[in-house]
Amino acid sequence: MDSNSECKDKKKSVTQSMLLCCKLYISESRNREALEPIERAAKLDPETVIINKFSDRDYNRVNYTLVSYVIHDSTGCPIYSPLHQTVVAMVAAAYDAINLEQHSGTHPRLGVVDDILIHPLARASLDEASWLAKKVAADIGNRFQVPVYLYAAAHPMGKALDTIRRELGYYRPNFRGIQWAGWAQPEQVPVKPDEGPEVVSRARGVVMIGAHKWVAMYNIPIMSTDLSAARRIAQRVSARGGGLPTVQTLGLFHGEDSTEIACILLEPNQIGADRVQNHVETLASQESLDVEKGYFTDLSPEMIIERYMKLISSSS
């Protein structure tokens, strides 16, 4: 076997085993013209694959799921992933196309690019996910002069995302008690960011960037516009409210005739969607409210890996 074939085989092994997944949450879903340049940026490098897109018009929020490989040096330290430049290019396109001051929706957010979450897949580790999160954070903070907050494994002390969000006022709607509109926080951030300036551009806001083992997002529709009831149910379901361990929730207005319990499942293999669904249905029945079957906003890790393998095989 010649050296060129060996190199190709080695790369093929890497691209199929050492994988990182990026979930990129952007505060826009209604303006197609704003999303087009972001999606073009995602396709500039064929070695980064868009696996999934989940868009919600009422929340005015979109989530892109991207996957690529990570390469290490001779000592085993990560040194390169195509995801790095792809994510930065998408962020640049988002800042060019979207103005946070003109944005509104019924889901909380603190930035045009609200959250970037890196997961390890296949044989990759949380250390590699953390490495990529910190590389992306440094680029965004320095290049775009946006305050960046690291969380979970990317943070030196493992600070939780919901803790940072509370410190920054993320959960408080600022319009009619149900919506988040424009930038309503002080321009001087109350908590020192890990990267970037301490002064906020009102057009861009701030961004959270973390690394975490797999987290599932699961939303459960409540067939009522009673937001107070939805918030009561959400609180009783959440670990913070004495409910299910490792479950975080929000009660949100969703559409003209319903609300939702938006759930973050931090340990989906231990406390999964079925258990959360049953608990919500029990609590909703006590409020005489009807509940629909919930839905995930992303694919499972197994489905993501399978789709990635198919896409890279078809393009090679």
mmCIF file with all atom_site columns, N, CA and C in Angstrom, residues 127-196:
data_model
loop_
_atom_site.group_PDB
_atom_site.id
_atom_site.type_symbol
_atom_site.label_atom_id
_atom_site.label_alt_id
_atom_site.label_comp_id
_atom_site.label_asym_id
_atom_site.label_entity_id
_atom_site.label_seq_id
_atom_site.pdbx_PDB_ins_code
_atom_site.Cartn_x
_atom_site.Cartn_y
_atom_site.Cartn_z
_atom_site.occupancy
_atom_site.B_iso_or_equiv
_atom_site.pdbx_formal_charge
_atom_site.auth_seq_id
_atom_site.auth_comp_id
_atom_site.auth_asym_id
_atom_site.auth_atom_id
_atom_site.pdbx_PDB_model_num
ATOM 1   N N  . ASP A 1 127 ? -13.227 16.123 26.375 1.00 0.00 ? 127 ASP A N  1
ATOM 2   C CA . ASP A 1 127 ? -12.054 17.007 26.289 1.00 0.00 ? 127 ASP A CA 1
ATOM 3   C C  . ASP A 1 127 ? -11.946 17.625 24.899 1.00 0.00 ? 127 ASP A C  1
ATOM 4   N N  . GLU A 1 128 ? -12.200 16.832 23.880 1.00 0.00 ? 128 GLU A N  1
ATOM 5   C CA . GLU A 1 128 ? -12.135 17.342 22.508 1.00 0.00 ? 128 GLU A CA 1
ATOM 6   C C  . GLU A 1 128 ? -13.267 18.323 22.230 1.00 0.00 ? 128 GLU A C  1
ATOM 7   N N  . ALA A 1 129 ? -14.438 18.034 22.753 1.00 0.00 ? 129 ALA A N  1
ATOM 8   C CA . ALA A 1 129 ? -15.565 18.960 22.601 1.00 0.00 ? 129 ALA A CA 1
ATOM 9   C C  . ALA A 1 129 ? -15.254 20.291 23.300 1.00 0.00 ? 129 ALA A C  1
ATOM 10  N N  . SER A 1 130 ? -14.655 20.207 24.478 1.00 0.00 ? 130 SER A N  1
ATOM 11  C CA . SER A 1 130 ? -14.278 21.411 25.219 1.00 0.00 ? 130 SER A CA 1
ATOM 12  C C  . SER A 1 130 ? -13.222 22.215 24.472 1.00 0.00 ? 130 SER A C  1
ATOM 13  N N  . TRP A 1 131 ? -12.247 21.524 23.894 1.00 0.00 ? 131 TRP A N  1
ATOM 14  C CA . TRP A 1 131 ? -11.211 22.198 23.093 1.00 0.00 ? 131 TRP A CA 1
ATOM 15  C C  . TRP A 1 131 ? -11.843 23.015 21.973 1.00 0.00 ? 131 TRP A C  1
ATOM 16  N N  . LEU A 1 132 ? -12.777 22.408 21.233 1.00 0.00 ? 132 LEU A N  1
ATOM 17  C CA . LEU A 1 132 ? -13.407 23.113 20.120 1.00 0.00 ? 132 LEU A CA 1
ATOM 18  C C  . LEU A 1 132 ? -14.244 24.288 20.621 1.00 0.00 ? 132 LEU A C  1
ATOM 19  N N  . ALA A 1 133 ? -14.998 24.092 21.702 1.00 0.00 ? 133 ALA A N  1
ATOM 20  C CA . ALA A 1 133 ? -15.818 25.176 22.247 1.00 0.00 ? 133 ALA A CA 1
ATOM 21  C C  . ALA A 1 133 ? -14.960 26.387 22.596 1.00 0.00 ? 133 ALA A C  1
ATOM 22  N N  . LYS A 1 134 ? -13.804 26.153 23.217 1.00 0.00 ? 134 LYS A N  1
ATOM 23  C CA . LYS A 1 134 ? -12.932 27.257 23.627 1.00 0.00 ? 134 LYS A CA 1
ATOM 24  C C  . LYS A 1 134 ? -12.272 27.931 22.429 1.00 0.00 ? 134 LYS A C  1
ATOM 25  N N  . LYS A 1 135 ? -11.935 27.152 21.393 1.00 0.00 ? 135 LYS A N  1
ATOM 26  C CA . LYS A 1 135 ? -11.378 27.746 20.176 1.00 0.00 ? 135 LYS A CA 1
ATOM 27  C C  . LYS A 1 135 ? -12.408 28.662 19.498 1.00 0.00 ? 135 LYS A C  1
ATOM 28  N N  . VAL A 1 136 ? -13.632 28.185 19.379 1.00 0.00 ? 136 VAL A N  1
ATOM 29  C CA . VAL A 1 136 ? -14.693 28.979 18.757 1.00 0.00 ? 136 VAL A CA 1
ATOM 30  C C  . VAL A 1 136 ? -14.981 30.222 19.604 1.00 0.00 ? 136 VAL A C  1
ATOM 31  N N  . ALA A 1 137 ? -15.007 30.063 20.924 1.00 0.00 ? 137 ALA A N  1
ATOM 32  C CA . ALA A 1 137 ? -15.289 31.184 21.825 1.00 0.00 ? 137 ALA A CA 1
ATOM 33  C C  . ALA A 1 137 ? -14.250 32.292 21.671 1.00 0.00 ? 137 ALA A C  1
ATOM 34  N N  . ALA A 1 138 ? -12.973 31.913 21.616 1.00 0.00 ? 138 ALA A N  1
ATOM 35  C CA . ALA A 1 138 ? -11.910 32.910 21.481 1.00 0.00 ? 138 ALA A CA 1
ATOM 36  C C  . ALA A 1 138 ? -12.046 33.677 20.167 1.00 0.00 ? 138 ALA A C  1
ATOM 37  N N  . ASP A 1 139 ? -12.359 32.958 19.087 1.00 0.00 ? 139 ASP A N  1
ATOM 38  C CA . ASP A 1 139 ? -12.513 33.610 17.786 1.00 0.00 ? 139 ASP A CA 1
ATOM 39  C C  . ASP A 1 139 ? -13.692 34.576 17.779 1.00 0.00 ? 139 ASP A C  1
ATOM 40  N N  . ILE A 1 140 ? -14.811 34.149 18.332 1.00 0.00 ? 140 ILE A N  1
ATOM 41  C CA . ILE A 1 140 ? -16.007 35.004 18.333 1.00 0.00 ? 140 ILE A CA 1
ATOM 42  C C  . ILE A 1 140 ? -15.780 36.240 19.203 1.00 0.00 ? 140 ILE A C  1
ATOM 43  N N  . GLY A 1 141 ? -15.214 36.039 20.379 1.00 0.00 ? 141 GLY A N  1
ATOM 44  C CA . GLY A 1 141 ? -14.971 37.168 21.261 1.00 0.00 ? 141 GLY A CA 1
ATOM 45  C C  . GLY A 1 141 ? -14.029 38.191 20.662 1.00 0.00 ? 141 GLY A C  1
ATOM 46  N N  . ASN A 1 142 ? -12.943 37.710 20.061 1.00 0.00 ? 142 ASN A N  1
ATOM 47  C CA . ASN A 1 142 ? -11.932 38.617 19.518 1.00 0.00 ? 142 ASN A CA 1
ATOM 48  C C  . ASN A 1 142 ? -12.342 39.227 18.185 1.00 0.00 ? 142 ASN A C  1
ATOM 49  N N  . ARG A 1 143 ? -12.860 38.398 17.304 1.00 0.00 ? 143 ARG A N  1
ATOM 50  C CA . ARG A 1 143 ? -13.157 38.878 15.946 1.00 0.00 ? 143 ARG A CA 1
ATOM 51  C C  . ARG A 1 143 ? -14.401 39.755 15.895 1.00 0.00 ? 143 ARG A C  1
ATOM 52  N N  . PHE A 1 144 ? -15.429 39.387 16.643 1.00 0.00 ? 144 PHE A N  1
ATOM 53  C CA . PHE A 1 144 ? -16.708 40.097 16.543 1.00 0.00 ? 144 PHE A CA 1
ATOM 54  C C  . PHE A 1 144 ? -16.986 41.004 17.745 1.00 0.00 ? 144 PHE A C  1
ATOM 55  N N  . GLN A 1 145 ? -16.080 41.013 18.706 1.00 0.00 ? 145 GLN A N  1
ATOM 56  C CA . GLN A 1 145 ? -16.223 41.860 19.903 1.00 0.00 ? 145 GLN A CA 1
ATOM 57  C C  . GLN A 1 145 ? -17.593 41.640 20.568 1.00 0.00 ? 145 GLN A C  1
ATOM 58  N N  . VAL A 1 146 ? -17.873 40.370 20.815 1.00 0.00 ? 146 VAL A N  1
ATOM 59  C CA . VAL A 1 146 ? -19.110 39.957 21.478 1.00 0.00 ? 146 VAL A CA 1
ATOM 60  C C  . VAL A 1 146 ? -18.741 39.273 22.798 1.00 0.00 ? 146 VAL A C  1
ATOM 61  N N  . PRO A 1 147 ? -19.400 39.604 23.907 1.00 0.00 ? 147 PRO A N  1
ATOM 62  C CA . PRO A 1 147 ? -19.136 38.882 25.163 1.00 0.00 ? 147 PRO A CA 1
ATOM 63  C C  . PRO A 1 147 ? -19.511 37.411 25.020 1.00 0.00 ? 147 PRO A C  1
ATOM 64  N N  . VAL A 1 148 ? -18.601 36.532 25.429 1.00 0.00 ? 148 VAL A N  1
ATOM 65  C CA . VAL A 1 148 ? -18.798 35.091 25.306 1.00 0.00 ? 148 VAL A CA 1
ATOM 66  C C  . VAL A 1 148 ? -18.701 34.457 26.696 1.00 0.00 ? 148 VAL A C  1
ATOM 67  N N  . TYR A 1 149 ? -19.696 33.634 27.007 1.00 0.00 ? 149 TYR A N  1
ATOM 68  C CA . TYR A 1 149 ? -19.720 32.921 28.285 1.00 0.00 ? 149 TYR A CA 1
ATOM 69  C C  . TYR A 1 149 ? -19.596 31.425 28.044 1.00 0.00 ? 149 TYR A C  1
ATOM 70  N N  . LEU A 1 150 ? -18.569 30.832 28.618 1.00 0.00 ? 150 LEU A N  1
ATOM 71  C CA . LEU A 1 150 ? -18.367 29.392 28.524 1.00 0.00 ? 150 LEU A CA 1
ATOM 72  C C  . LEU A 1 150 ? -19.163 28.684 29.604 1.00 0.00 ? 150 LEU A C  1
ATOM 73  N N  . TYR A 1 151 ? -19.589 27.453 29.312 1.00 0.00 ? 151 TYR A N  1
ATOM 74  C CA . TYR A 1 151 ? -20.326 26.696 30.322 1.00 0.00 ? 151 TYR A CA 1
ATOM 75  C C  . TYR A 1 151 ? -20.021 25.203 30.229 1.00 0.00 ? 151 TYR A C  1
ATOM 76  N N  . ALA A 1 152 ? -20.455 24.510 31.273 1.00 0.00 ? 152 ALA A N  1
ATOM 77  C CA . ALA A 1 152 ? -20.258 23.053 31.389 1.00 0.00 ? 152 ALA A CA 1
ATOM 78  C C  . ALA A 1 152 ? -18.772 22.715 31.243 1.00 0.00 ? 152 ALA A C  1
ATOM 79  N N  . ALA A 1 153 ? -18.426 21.706 30.447 1.00 0.00 ? 153 ALA A N  1
ATOM 80  C CA . ALA A 1 153 ? -17.038 21.244 30.382 1.00 0.00 ? 153 ALA A CA 1
ATOM 81  C C  . ALA A 1 153 ? -16.094 22.275 29.781 1.00 0.00 ? 153 ALA A C  1
ATOM 82  N N  . ALA A 1 154 ? -16.617 23.262 29.060 1.00 0.00 ? 154 ALA A N  1
ATOM 83  C CA . ALA A 1 154 ? -15.771 24.302 28.479 1.00 0.00 ? 154 ALA A CA 1
ATOM 84  C C  . ALA A 1 154 ? -15.379 25.366 29.505 1.00 0.00 ? 154 ALA A C  1
ATOM 85  N N  . HIS A 1 155 ? -16.087 25.420 30.618 1.00 0.00 ? 155 HIS A N  1
ATOM 86  C CA . HIS A 1 155 ? -15.815 26.412 31.667 1.00 0.00 ? 155 HIS A CA 1
ATOM 87  C C  . HIS A 1 155 ? -14.813 25.852 32.662 1.00 0.00 ? 155 HIS A C  1
ATOM 88  N N  . PRO A 1 156 ? -13.867 26.672 33.136 1.00 0.00 ? 156 PRO A N  1
ATOM 89  C CA . PRO A 1 156 ? -12.839 26.161 34.056 1.00 0.00 ? 156 PRO A CA 1
ATOM 90  C C  . PRO A 1 156 ? -13.393 25.483 35.303 1.00 0.00 ? 156 PRO A C  1
ATOM 91  N N  . MET A 1 157 ? -14.550 25.954 35.773 1.00 0.00 ? 157 MET A N  1
ATOM 92  C CA . MET A 1 157 ? -15.157 25.386 36.977 1.00 0.00 ? 157 MET A CA 1
ATOM 93  C C  . MET A 1 157 ? -16.414 24.578 36.659 1.00 0.00 ? 157 MET A C  1
ATOM 94  N N  . GLY A 1 158 ? -16.680 24.352 35.374 1.00 0.00 ? 158 GLY A N  1
ATOM 95  C CA . GLY A 1 158 ? -17.854 23.574 34.980 1.00 0.00 ? 158 GLY A CA 1
ATOM 96  C C  . GLY A 1 158 ? -19.175 24.278 35.228 1.00 0.00 ? 158 GLY A C  1
ATOM 97  N N  . LYS A 1 159 ? -19.175 25.598 35.195 1.00 0.00 ? 159 LYS A N  1
ATOM 98  C CA . LYS A 1 159 ? -20.372 26.386 35.502 1.00 0.00 ? 159 LYS A CA 1
ATOM 99  C C  . LYS A 1 159 ? -21.531 25.998 34.587 1.00 0.00 ? 159 LYS A C  1
ATOM 100 N N  . ALA A 1 160 ? -22.710 25.841 35.166 1.00 0.00 ? 160 ALA A N  1
ATOM 101 C CA . ALA A 1 160 ? -23.883 25.381 34.416 1.00 0.00 ? 160 ALA A CA 1
ATOM 102 C C  . ALA A 1 160 ? -24.477 26.506 33.570 1.00 0.00 ? 160 ALA A C  1
ATOM 103 N N  . LEU A 1 161 ? -25.034 26.133 32.431 1.00 0.00 ? 161 LEU A N  1
ATOM 104 C CA . LEU A 1 161 ? -25.642 27.107 31.533 1.00 0.00 ? 161 LEU A CA 1
ATOM 105 C C  . LEU A 1 161 ? -26.762 27.872 32.213 1.00 0.00 ? 161 LEU A C  1
ATOM 106 N N  . ASP A 1 162 ? -27.643 27.181 32.933 1.00 0.00 ? 162 ASP A N  1
ATOM 107 C CA . ASP A 1 162 ? -28.777 27.882 33.535 1.00 0.00 ? 162 ASP A CA 1
ATOM 108 C C  . ASP A 1 162 ? -28.332 28.863 34.611 1.00 0.00 ? 162 ASP A C  1
ATOM 109 N N  . THR A 1 163 ? -27.214 28.590 35.274 1.00 0.00 ? 163 THR A N  1
ATOM 110 C CA . THR A 1 163 ? -26.686 29.534 36.270 1.00 0.00 ? 163 THR A CA 1
ATOM 111 C C  . THR A 1 163 ? -26.269 30.840 35.607 1.00 0.00 ? 163 THR A C  1
ATOM 112 N N  . ILE A 1 164 ? -25.528 30.726 34.505 1.00 0.00 ? 164 ILE A N  1
ATOM 113 C CA . ILE A 1 164 ? -25.093 31.927 33.781 1.00 0.00 ? 164 ILE A CA 1
ATOM 114 C C  . ILE A 1 164 ? -26.295 32.691 33.250 1.00 0.00 ? 164 ILE A C  1
ATOM 115 N N  . ARG A 1 165 ? -27.253 31.959 32.713 1.00 0.00 ? 165 ARG A N  1
ATOM 116 C CA . ARG A 1 165 ? -28.435 32.620 32.160 1.00 0.00 ? 165 ARG A CA 1
ATOM 117 C C  . ARG A 1 165 ? -29.202 33.382 33.229 1.00 0.00 ? 165 ARG A C  1
ATOM 118 N N  . ARG A 1 166 ? -29.299 32.834 34.414 1.00 0.00 ? 166 ARG A N  1
ATOM 119 C CA . ARG A 1 166 ? -29.987 33.547 35.499 1.00 0.00 ? 166 ARG A CA 1
ATOM 120 C C  . ARG A 1 166 ? -29.240 34.820 35.868 1.00 0.00 ? 166 ARG A C  1
ATOM 121 N N  . GLU A 1 167 ? -27.936 34.731 35.917 1.00 0.00 ? 167 GLU A N  1
ATOM 122 C CA . GLU A 1 167 ? -27.135 35.906 36.265 1.00 0.00 ? 167 GLU A CA 1
ATOM 123 C C  . GLU A 1 167 ? -27.310 37.030 35.247 1.00 0.00 ? 167 GLU A C  1
ATOM 124 N N  . LEU A 1 168 ? -27.603 36.659 34.004 1.00 0.00 ? 168 LEU A N  1
ATOM 125 C CA . LEU A 1 168 ? -27.728 37.648 32.932 1.00 0.00 ? 168 LEU A CA 1
ATOM 126 C C  . LEU A 1 168 ? -29.172 38.043 32.632 1.00 0.00 ? 168 LEU A C  1
ATOM 127 N N  . GLY A 1 169 ? -30.138 37.491 33.383 1.00 0.00 ? 169 GLY A N  1
ATOM 128 C CA . GLY A 1 169 ? -31.540 37.858 33.188 1.00 0.00 ? 169 GLY A CA 1
ATOM 129 C C  . GLY A 1 169 ? -32.210 37.205 31.999 1.00 0.00 ? 169 GLY A C  1
ATOM 130 N N  . TYR A 1 170 ? -31.706 36.068 31.585 1.00 0.00 ? 170 TYR A N  1
ATOM 131 C CA . TYR A 1 170 ? -32.184 35.379 30.390 1.00 0.00 ? 170 TYR A CA 1
ATOM 132 C C  . TYR A 1 170 ? -33.658 35.005 30.468 1.00 0.00 ? 170 TYR A C  1
ATOM 133 N N  . TYR A 1 171 ? -34.118 34.626 31.639 1.00 0.00 ? 171 TYR A N  1
ATOM 134 C CA . TYR A 1 171 ? -35.461 34.035 31.762 1.00 0.00 ? 171 TYR A CA 1
ATOM 135 C C  . TYR A 1 171 ? -36.573 35.063 31.932 1.00 0.00 ? 171 TYR A C  1
ATOM 136 N N  . ARG A 1 172 ? -36.245 36.358 31.956 1.00 0.00 ? 172 ARG A N  1
ATOM 137 C CA . ARG A 1 172 ? -37.266 37.382 32.194 1.00 0.00 ? 172 ARG A CA 1
ATOM 138 C C  . ARG A 1 172 ? -37.742 37.986 30.875 1.00 0.00 ? 172 ARG A C  1
ATOM 139 N N  . PRO A 1 173 ? -39.002 37.705 30.469 1.00 0.00 ? 173 PRO A N  1
ATOM 140 C CA . PRO A 1 173 ? -39.519 38.344 29.250 1.00 0.00 ? 173 PRO A CA 1
ATOM 141 C C  . PRO A 1 173 ? -39.647 39.848 29.463 1.00 0.00 ? 173 PRO A C  1
ATOM 142 N N  . ASN A 1 174 ? -39.497 40.619 28.399 1.00 0.00 ? 174 ASN A N  1
ATOM 143 C CA . ASN A 1 174 ? -39.521 42.075 28.537 1.00 0.00 ? 174 ASN A CA 1
ATOM 144 C C  . ASN A 1 174 ? -40.612 42.735 27.700 1.00 0.00 ? 174 ASN A C  1
ATOM 145 N N  . PHE A 1 175 ? -41.526 41.908 27.124 1.00 0.00 ? 175 PHE A N  1
ATOM 146 C CA . PHE A 1 175 ? -42.592 42.485 26.317 1.00 0.00 ? 175 PHE A CA 1
ATOM 147 C C  . PHE A 1 175 ? -43.877 41.706 26.554 1.00 0.00 ? 175 PHE A C  1
ATOM 148 N N  . ARG A 1 176 ? -44.880 42.383 27.093 1.00 0.00 ? 176 ARG A N  1
ATOM 149 C CA . ARG A 1 176 ? -46.213 41.813 27.353 1.00 0.00 ? 176 ARG A CA 1
ATOM 150 C C  . ARG A 1 176 ? -46.172 40.566 28.247 1.00 0.00 ? 176 ARG A C  1
ATOM 151 N N  . GLY A 1 177 ? -45.085 40.362 28.941 1.00 0.00 ? 177 GLY A N  1
ATOM 152 C CA . GLY A 1 177 ? -44.980 39.244 29.870 1.00 0.00 ? 177 GLY A CA 1
ATOM 153 C C  . GLY A 1 177 ? -44.777 37.887 29.227 1.00 0.00 ? 177 GLY A C  1
ATOM 154 N N  . ILE A 1 178 ? -44.714 37.849 27.886 1.00 0.00 ? 178 ILE A N  1
ATOM 155 C CA . ILE A 1 178 ? -44.595 36.552 27.199 1.00 0.00 ? 178 ILE A CA 1
ATOM 156 C C  . ILE A 1 178 ? -43.519 36.542 26.132 1.00 0.00 ? 178 ILE A C  1
ATOM 157 N N  . GLN A 1 179 ? -42.968 37.706 25.784 1.00 0.00 ? 179 GLN A N  1
ATOM 158 C CA . GLN A 1 179 ? -42.023 37.771 24.674 1.00 0.00 ? 179 GLN A CA 1
ATOM 159 C C  . GLN A 1 179 ? -40.697 38.387 25.106 1.00 0.00 ? 179 GLN A C  1
ATOM 160 N N  . TRP A 1 180 ? -39.678 38.075 24.298 1.00 0.00 ? 180 TRP A N  1
ATOM 161 C CA . TRP A 1 180 ? -38.373 38.702 24.423 1.00 0.00 ? 180 TRP A CA 1
ATOM 162 C C  . TRP A 1 180 ? -38.163 39.534 23.166 1.00 0.00 ? 180 TRP A C  1
ATOM 163 N N  . ALA A 1 181 ? -37.950 40.836 23.336 1.00 0.00 ? 181 ALA A N  1
ATOM 164 C CA . ALA A 1 181 ? -37.844 41.741 22.191 1.00 0.00 ? 181 ALA A CA 1
ATOM 165 C C  . ALA A 1 181 ? -36.632 42.654 22.363 1.00 0.00 ? 181 ALA A C  1
ATOM 166 N N  . GLY A 1 182 ? -35.844 42.778 21.292 1.00 0.00 ? 182 GLY A N  1
ATOM 167 C CA . GLY A 1 182 ? -34.693 43.661 21.324 1.00 0.00 ? 182 GLY A CA 1
ATOM 168 C C  . GLY A 1 182 ? -33.682 43.269 22.385 1.00 0.00 ? 182 GLY A C  1
ATOM 169 N N  . TRP A 1 183 ? -32.878 44.234 22.783 1.00 0.00 ? 183 TRP A N  1
ATOM 170 C CA . TRP A 1 183 ? -31.915 44.043 23.878 1.00 0.00 ? 183 TRP A CA 1
ATOM 171 C C  . TRP A 1 183 ? -32.393 44.869 25.057 1.00 0.00 ? 183 TRP A C  1
ATOM 172 N N  . ALA A 1 184 ? -32.810 44.215 26.141 1.00 0.00 ? 184 ALA A N  1
ATOM 173 C CA . ALA A 1 184 ? -33.402 44.919 27.281 1.00 0.00 ? 184 ALA A CA 1
ATOM 174 C C  . ALA A 1 184 ? -32.476 44.961 28.492 1.00 0.00 ? 184 ALA A C  1
ATOM 175 N N  . GLN A 1 185 ? -31.270 44.421 28.351 1.00 0.00 ? 185 GLN A N  1
ATOM 176 C CA . GLN A 1 185 ? -30.341 44.368 29.469 1.00 0.00 ? 185 GLN A CA 1
ATOM 177 C C  . GLN A 1 185 ? -29.400 45.581 29.437 1.00 0.00 ? 185 GLN A C  1
ATOM 178 N N  . PRO A 1 186 ? -28.670 45.815 30.540 1.00 0.00 ? 186 PRO A N  1
ATOM 179 C CA . PRO A 1 186 ? -27.663 46.889 30.522 1.00 0.00 ? 186 PRO A CA 1
ATOM 180 C C  . PRO A 1 186 ? -26.593 46.605 29.472 1.00 0.00 ? 186 PRO A C  1
ATOM 181 N N  . GLU A 1 187 ? -26.025 47.661 28.911 1.00 0.00 ? 187 GLU A N  1
ATOM 182 C CA . GLU A 1 187 ? -24.975 47.461 27.914 1.00 0.00 ? 187 GLU A CA 1
ATOM 183 C C  . GLU A 1 187 ? -23.675 46.992 28.560 1.00 0.00 ? 187 GLU A C  1
ATOM 184 N N  . GLN A 1 188 ? -23.498 47.297 29.840 1.00 0.00 ? 188 GLN A N  1
ATOM 185 C CA . GLN A 1 188 ? -22.369 46.766 30.591 1.00 0.00 ? 188 GLN A CA 1
ATOM 186 C C  . GLN A 1 188 ? -22.832 45.463 31.236 1.00 0.00 ? 188 GLN A C  1
ATOM 187 N N  . VAL A 1 189 ? -22.234 44.343 30.852 1.00 0.00 ? 189 VAL A N  1
ATOM 188 C CA . VAL A 1 189 ? -22.710 43.054 31.363 1.00 0.00 ? 189 VAL A CA 1
ATOM 189 C C  . VAL A 1 189 ? -22.416 42.940 32.858 1.00 0.00 ? 189 VAL A C  1
ATOM 190 N N  . PRO A 1 190 ? -23.339 42.335 33.629 1.00 0.00 ? 190 PRO A N  1
ATOM 191 C CA . PRO A 1 190 ? -23.154 42.234 35.076 1.00 0.00 ? 190 PRO A CA 1
ATOM 192 C C  . PRO A 1 190 ? -22.160 41.159 35.505 1.00 0.00 ? 190 PRO A C  1
ATOM 193 N N  . VAL A 1 191 ? -21.823 40.257 34.587 1.00 0.00 ? 191 VAL A N  1
ATOM 194 C CA . VAL A 1 191 ? -20.891 39.168 34.878 1.00 0.00 ? 191 VAL A CA 1
ATOM 195 C C  . VAL A 1 191 ? -19.774 39.214 33.834 1.00 0.00 ? 191 VAL A C  1
ATOM 196 N N  . LYS A 1 192 ? -18.539 39.163 34.282 1.00 0.00 ? 192 LYS A N  1
ATOM 197 C CA . LYS A 1 192 ? -17.403 39.241 33.367 1.00 0.00 ? 192 LYS A CA 1
ATOM 198 C C  . LYS A 1 192 ? -17.426 38.053 32.412 1.00 0.00 ? 192 LYS A C  1
ATOM 199 N N  . PRO A 1 193 ? -17.353 38.301 31.109 1.00 0.00 ? 193 PRO A N  1
ATOM 200 C CA . PRO A 1 193 ? -17.352 37.185 30.144 1.00 0.00 ? 193 PRO A CA 1
ATOM 201 C C  . PRO A 1 193 ? -16.006 36.464 30.123 1.00 0.00 ? 193 PRO A C  1
ATOM 202 N N  . ASP A 1 194 ? -16.007 35.251 29.577 1.00 0.00 ? 194 ASP A N  1
ATOM 203 C CA . ASP A 1 194 ? -14.768 34.485 29.443 1.00 0.00 ? 194 ASP A CA 1
ATOM 204 C C  . ASP A 1 194 ? -13.949 34.933 28.245 1.00 0.00 ? 194 ASP A C  1
ATOM 205 N N  . GLU A 1 195 ? -14.614 35.461 27.247 1.00 0.00 ? 195 GLU A N  1
ATOM 206 C CA . GLU A 1 195 ? -13.957 36.020 26.069 1.00 0.00 ? 195 GLU A CA 1
ATOM 207 C C  . GLU A 1 195 ? -14.727 37.268 25.641 1.00 0.00 ? 195 GLU A C  1
ATOM 208 N N  . GLY A 1 196 ? -14.039 38.159 24.925 1.00 0.00 ? 196 GLY A N  1
ATOM 209 C CA . GLY A 1 196 ? -14.700 39.336 24.394 1.00 0.00 ? 196 GLY A CA 1
ATOM 210 C C  . GLY A 1 196 ? -14.842 40.455 25.403 1.00 0.00 ? 196 GLY A C  1
#
